[in-house]
CSV table of C-alpha atoms in Angstrom, one decimal:
chain,number,residue,atom,x,y,z
B,176,MET,CA,-9.2,6.7,19.8
B,177,ALA,CA,-9.3,10.4,20.3
B,178,GLN,CA,-10.0,12.4,17.3
B,179,LYS,CA,-6.8,13.6,15.7
B,180,ASN,CA,-6.4,16.5,13.3
B,181,TRP,CA,-6.1,15.9,9.6
B,182,ILE,CA,-2.5,16.9,9.3
B,183,ALA,CA,-1.4,14.7,12.2
B,184,ILE,CA,-3.2,11.7,10.6
B,185,ALA,CA,-1.5,12.3,7.3
B,186,LYS,CA,2.0,12.7,8.9
B,187,ASP,CA,1.4,9.5,10.9
B,188,ASN,CA,0.3,7.4,7.9
B,189,LEU,CA,2.8,8.7,5.4
B,190,TRP,CA,5.9,8.8,7.7
B,191,TYR,CA,5.9,8.4,11.4
B,192,ASN,CA,3.7,5.3,11.5
B,193,ASN,CA,3.9,4.2,7.9
B,194,PRO,CA,2.2,0.9,7.4
B,195,VAL,CA,5.0,-0.7,5.4
B,196,PHE,CA,8.4,0.5,6.8
B,197,ILE,CA,7.2,1.1,10.4
B,198,GLN,CA,4.4,-1.4,11.0
B,199,ILE,CA,5.8,-3.9,8.4
B,200,LEU,CA,2.3,-4.6,6.9
B,201,GLY,CA,1.3,-5.5,3.4
B,202,ILE,CA,4.6,-7.3,2.7
B,203,CYS,CA,3.2,-10.2,0.6
B,204,SER,CA,2.1,-7.8,-2.2
B,205,THR,CA,5.5,-6.1,-2.0
B,206,LEU,CA,7.0,-9.4,-3.2
B,207,ALA,CA,4.3,-10.1,-5.7
B,208,VAL,CA,3.7,-6.9,-7.7
B,209,THR,CA,6.8,-4.7,-7.5
B,210,ASN,CA,8.6,-6.2,-10.5
B,211,THR,CA,7.2,-3.5,-12.8
B,212,LEU,CA,6.0,0.1,-12.1
B,213,ILE,CA,2.8,-0.4,-14.2
B,214,ASN,CA,1.6,-3.4,-12.1
B,215,THR,CA,2.6,-1.7,-8.9
B,216,SER,CA,0.9,1.6,-9.7
B,217,ILE,CA,-2.4,-0.1,-10.6
B,218,MET,CA,-2.3,-2.5,-7.6
B,219,THR,CA,-1.6,0.3,-5.2
B,220,VAL,CA,-4.2,2.6,-6.6
B,221,GLY,CA,-6.6,-0.3,-6.0
B,222,VAL,CA,-5.5,-0.6,-2.4
B,223,VAL,CA,-5.9,3.2,-1.9
B,224,PHE,CA,-9.4,3.0,-3.3
B,225,VAL,CA,-10.4,0.0,-1.1
B,226,THR,CA,-8.7,1.3,2.0
B,227,GLY,CA,-10.4,4.7,1.8
B,228,LEU,CA,-13.9,3.6,0.9
B,229,SER,CA,-13.9,0.6,3.3
B,230,ALA,CA,-13.0,2.9,6.1
B,231,LEU,CA,-15.7,5.4,5.1
B,232,THR,CA,-18.3,2.7,4.8
B,233,VAL,CA,-17.4,1.0,8.2
B,234,SER,CA,-17.5,4.4,9.9
B,235,LEU,CA,-21.0,5.2,8.4
B,236,LEU,CA,-22.4,1.8,9.3
B,237,LYS,CA,-20.7,1.2,12.7
B,238,SER,CA,-23.7,2.0,14.8
B,239,PHE,CA,-25.8,-0.5,12.9
B,240,ILE,CA,-23.3,-3.4,13.1
B,241,PRO,CA,-23.5,-5.6,16.2
B,242,ARG,CA,-20.1,-5.7,17.9
B,243,LYS,CA,-19.8,-9.5,17.8
B,244,VAL,CA,-20.1,-9.7,14.0
B,245,ARG,CA,-18.2,-6.5,13.2
B,246,MET,CA,-15.1,-8.3,11.8
B,247,ILE,CA,-17.3,-10.4,9.4
B,248,ALA,CA,-19.1,-7.2,8.4
B,249,GLN,CA,-15.9,-5.4,7.8
B,250,THR,CA,-14.6,-8.2,5.6
B,251,LEU,CA,-17.7,-8.2,3.5
B,252,ILE,CA,-17.4,-4.4,3.0
B,253,ILE,CA,-13.8,-4.8,2.0
B,254,SER,CA,-14.7,-7.7,-0.3
B,255,PHE,CA,-17.3,-5.5,-2.0
B,256,TYR,CA,-14.8,-2.9,-3.0
B,257,VAL,CA,-12.1,-5.4,-4.0
B,258,ILE,CA,-14.6,-7.0,-6.4
B,259,ILE,CA,-15.3,-3.6,-8.0
B,260,VAL,CA,-11.5,-3.2,-8.5
B,261,ASP,CA,-11.2,-6.7,-10.0
B,262,ILE,CA,-14.1,-6.1,-12.4
B,263,VAL,CA,-12.7,-2.7,-13.5
B,264,LEU,CA,-9.3,-4.2,-14.2
B,265,ARG,CA,-10.7,-7.1,-16.1
B,266,ALA,CA,-12.8,-4.8,-18.2
B,267,TYR,CA,-10.3,-2.0,-19.0
B,268,VAL,CA,-6.8,-3.4,-18.5
B,269,PRO,CA,-7.1,-7.2,-19.0
B,270,GLU,CA,-3.3,-7.6,-19.5
B,271,VAL,CA,-2.6,-6.1,-16.1
B,272,SER,CA,-5.4,-8.0,-14.6
B,273,ARG,CA,-3.8,-11.3,-15.9
B,274,ALA,CA,-0.4,-10.2,-14.7
B,275,LEU,CA,-1.6,-9.4,-11.2
B,276,GLY,CA,-3.6,-12.7,-11.1
B,277,PRO,CA,-4.9,-13.7,-7.7
B,278,TYR,CA,-3.1,-10.8,-6.0
B,279,VAL,CA,-6.0,-8.4,-6.7
B,280,GLY,CA,-8.4,-10.7,-4.8
B,281,LEU,CA,-5.9,-11.0,-2.0
B,282,ILE,CA,-6.3,-7.2,-1.3
B,283,ILE,CA,-9.1,-8.5,1.0
B,284,THR,CA,-6.4,-10.0,3.2
B,285,ASN,CA,-4.2,-6.9,3.3
B,286,CYS,CA,-3.6,-6.2,7.0
B,287,ILE,CA,-3.5,-2.5,6.4
B,288,ILE,CA,-7.1,-2.3,5.3
B,289,MET,CA,-8.4,-4.5,8.1
B,290,GLY,CA,-6.2,-2.7,10.6
B,291,ARG,CA,-7.5,0.8,9.6
B,292,THR,CA,-11.2,-0.2,9.6
B,293,GLU,CA,-10.9,-1.9,13.0
B,294,ALA,CA,-8.5,0.5,14.7
B,295,PHE,CA,-9.7,3.8,13.3
B,296,ALA,CA,-12.9,3.8,11.3
B,297,GLN,CA,-14.7,1.8,14.0
B,298,SER,CA,-14.4,4.7,16.4
B,299,ASN,CA,-14.1,7.9,14.3
B,300,PRO,CA,-16.4,10.0,12.1
B,301,PRO,CA,-16.8,9.1,8.4
B,302,LEU,CA,-14.8,11.9,6.7
B,303,LEU,CA,-11.9,11.5,9.1
B,304,SER,CA,-11.9,7.7,8.5
B,305,LEU,CA,-11.9,8.3,4.7
B,306,TRP,CA,-8.9,10.5,5.1
B,307,ASP,CA,-7.2,8.0,7.4
B,308,GLY,CA,-7.8,5.2,4.8
B,309,LEU,CA,-6.6,7.2,1.9
B,310,THR,CA,-3.4,8.4,3.5
B,311,SER,CA,-2.7,4.9,4.8
B,312,GLY,CA,-3.1,3.6,1.2
B,313,ILE,CA,-0.8,6.4,-0.1
B,314,GLY,CA,1.8,5.6,2.5
B,315,TYR,CA,1.7,2.0,1.2
B,316,MET,CA,1.8,3.1,-2.4
B,317,TYR,CA,4.9,5.3,-2.4
B,318,VAL,CA,7.0,2.7,-0.6
B,319,LEU,CA,6.0,0.0,-3.1
B,320,LEU,CA,6.7,2.4,-6.0
B,321,MET,CA,10.2,3.1,-4.7
B,322,VAL,CA,10.9,-0.6,-4.6
B,323,ALA,CA,9.4,-1.2,-8.1
B,324,PHE,CA,11.4,1.7,-9.5
B,325,VAL,CA,14.7,0.1,-8.6
B,326,ARG,CA,13.6,-3.5,-9.5
B,327,GLU,CA,12.2,-2.6,-13.0
B,328,LEU,CA,15.2,-0.3,-13.8
B,329,LEU,CA,17.8,-2.9,-12.9
B,330,GLY,CA,15.8,-6.0,-13.8
B,331,PHE,CA,14.5,-4.8,-17.3
B,332,GLY,CA,16.4,-1.6,-18.0
B,333,THR,CA,13.0,0.2,-18.3
B,334,LEU,CA,10.6,2.4,-16.4
B,335,PHE,CA,6.9,2.1,-17.0
B,336,GLY,CA,7.9,-0.2,-20.0
B,337,PHE,CA,10.1,2.5,-21.7
B,338,GLN,CA,13.7,1.6,-22.3
B,339,ILE,CA,15.9,3.8,-20.1
B,340,LEU,CA,19.3,2.0,-19.8
B,341,PRO,CA,21.4,1.4,-22.9
B,342,ASP,CA,21.0,-1.8,-24.9
B,343,ASN,CA,24.4,-3.1,-23.7
B,344,PHE,CA,23.2,-3.0,-20.1
B,345,VAL,CA,23.1,-6.5,-18.7
B,346,ASN,CA,19.8,-6.9,-16.9
B,347,TRP,CA,20.0,-8.1,-13.3
B,348,THR,CA,17.8,-11.2,-13.5
B,349,ILE,CA,17.6,-11.5,-9.7
B,350,MET,CA,15.8,-8.1,-9.6
B,351,VAL,CA,12.7,-9.6,-11.3
B,352,MET,CA,12.5,-12.5,-8.9
B,353,PRO,CA,10.6,-12.3,-5.6
B,354,PRO,CA,13.6,-12.5,-3.3
B,355,SER,CA,14.9,-9.2,-4.6
B,356,ALA,CA,11.8,-7.5,-3.3
B,357,PHE,CA,12.8,-8.7,0.2
B,358,PHE,CA,16.3,-7.3,-0.2
B,359,MET,CA,15.1,-4.0,-1.6
B,360,LEU,CA,12.5,-3.5,1.1
B,361,ALA,CA,15.0,-4.3,3.8
B,362,ILE,CA,17.4,-1.7,2.3
B,363,PHE,CA,14.6,0.9,2.1
B,364,ILE,CA,13.6,0.2,5.7
B,365,TRP,CA,17.2,0.5,6.8
B,366,ILE,CA,17.7,3.8,5.1
B,367,LEU,CA,14.4,5.4,6.1
B,368,LYS,CA,14.5,4.2,9.7
B,369,GLY,CA,18.1,5.1,10.0
B,370,TYR,CA,17.2,8.7,8.8
B,371,MET,CA,14.4,8.8,11.4
B,372,PHE,CA,16.7,7.6,14.1
B,373,ARG,CA,19.4,10.2,13.3
B,374,LYS,CA,16.8,12.9,13.3
B,375,GLU,CA,15.5,11.8,16.8
B,376,VAL,CA,19.1,11.8,18.2
B,377,LYS,CA,19.7,15.4,17.0
B,378,LYS,CA,16.6,16.7,18.8
């Protein structure tokens, strides 16, 4: 891949080629962790950390890794950073670690991370790969936070655990169940892609 400039990479990962609403990647965690903003924030910060540092490490080591075993090596590198995230969560926020359960470990299988290491970091310099990984992770983060915002507000009447809606508000139980994440994500994709399409038509 030809070297892109930093701004173009950020625009691509955050908007034009967003990993969630354009590439439809990382959908499993959208279902699992977007019922509260706290869980979503911590999970997505972990993904940004793993995506950025995995891309940096793969880019630094790519000339030493035989091509035939590169996928295994990439998985090991990603696993290393996921284990660090898991240990930090267990040590400092055990309640959140228990709430996220196995989904922290499943960051290893997040297609966004493997995709960026293989498609970008494998053929680009370290700092640019780090930037690509971080912006891909942030592109994933803000979409999940939007989904979590609506789900927590309507499902619990709270935001980040603080009561926002009045006591007489009847919580929408379906919003804390996994199927609601599908509906919310579909609505966001419809709105955002519809906006992009209208913008293209006007050009």
